[in-house]
Amino acid sequence: MLHRFAGSPDCGSEDIGFADIESISHYANSAVSWAESSGIIYGYSDGCFKPNCSITRAEAAAMIMRCCE
């Protein structure tokens, strides 16, 4: 949603540096790559993105704040 809100162009999935890249749905690759390269998301300490897990309100708030900076 932040990717669309920011009006950011699509970028390639080859830029994704998460260990579980194969778990990220193909349609989301561009948004995940953008968010990672923009410093909006960092992933977890184990180097994973964990796309099938829910995020906390604190994690969502942090991403929104980083997007607005």
Coordinates of C-alpha atoms in Angstrom, one line a residue:
M1 CA 0.0 0.0 0.0
L2 CA 2.9 2.4 0.8
H3 CA 4.4 1.7 -2.6
R4 CA 1.2 2.7 -4.4
F5 CA 0.7 5.7 -2.1
A6 CA 4.2 7.0 -2.8
G7 CA 3.6 6.6 -6.5
S8 CA 6.9 4.9 -6.9
P9 CA 7.9 3.2 -10.1
D10 CA 8.3 -0.5 -10.3
C11 CA 11.8 -1.9 -9.8
G12 CA 13.2 -5.3 -10.3
S13 CA 13.1 -8.1 -7.8
E14 CA 16.8 -8.8 -8.2
D15 CA 17.3 -6.0 -5.7
I16 CA 15.7 -7.9 -2.8
G17 CA 18.2 -9.0 -0.2
F18 CA 16.1 -11.1 2.0
A19 CA 17.0 -14.8 2.7
D20 CA 13.4 -15.9 2.1
I21 CA 12.9 -14.2 -1.3
E22 CA 11.3 -17.3 -2.7
S23 CA 8.4 -16.9 -0.2
I24 CA 7.6 -13.4 -1.5
S25 CA 4.7 -13.4 -4.0
H26 CA 5.8 -12.4 -7.5
Y27 CA 3.3 -9.5 -7.7
A28 CA 4.8 -8.0 -4.5
N29 CA 8.5 -8.2 -5.6
S30 CA 8.6 -4.7 -6.9
A31 CA 7.0 -3.1 -3.8
V32 CA 9.3 -5.1 -1.5
S33 CA 12.3 -4.1 -3.4
W34 CA 11.3 -0.5 -3.3
A35 CA 10.5 -0.5 0.4
E36 CA 13.8 -2.2 1.2
S37 CA 15.9 0.1 -1.0
S38 CA 14.1 3.2 0.4
G39 CA 14.9 2.2 4.0
I40 CA 11.2 1.6 4.9
I41 CA 11.7 -2.0 5.7
Y42 CA 14.7 -3.8 7.1
G43 CA 13.5 -7.3 7.7
Y44 CA 14.1 -9.4 10.7
S45 CA 17.4 -10.1 12.5
D46 CA 17.7 -13.5 10.8
G47 CA 17.7 -11.8 7.3
C48 CA 14.2 -12.8 6.4
F49 CA 11.2 -10.8 5.3
K50 CA 8.6 -13.3 6.5
P51 CA 5.9 -12.4 4.0
N52 CA 3.3 -14.8 5.5
C53 CA 3.5 -13.4 9.0
S54 CA 1.4 -10.6 10.4
I55 CA 3.1 -7.4 11.4
T56 CA 2.4 -5.5 14.6
R57 CA 0.9 -2.0 14.9
A58 CA 4.4 -0.7 15.9
E59 CA 6.0 -2.2 12.8
A60 CA 3.2 -0.7 10.6
A61 CA 3.6 2.7 12.3
A62 CA 7.4 2.6 11.8
M63 CA 7.0 1.9 8.1
I64 CA 4.5 4.7 7.7
M65 CA 6.8 7.2 9.5
R66 CA 9.8 6.2 7.4
C67 CA 7.7 6.5 4.2
C68 CA 6.7 10.1 5.2
E69 CA 10.2 11.3 6.0

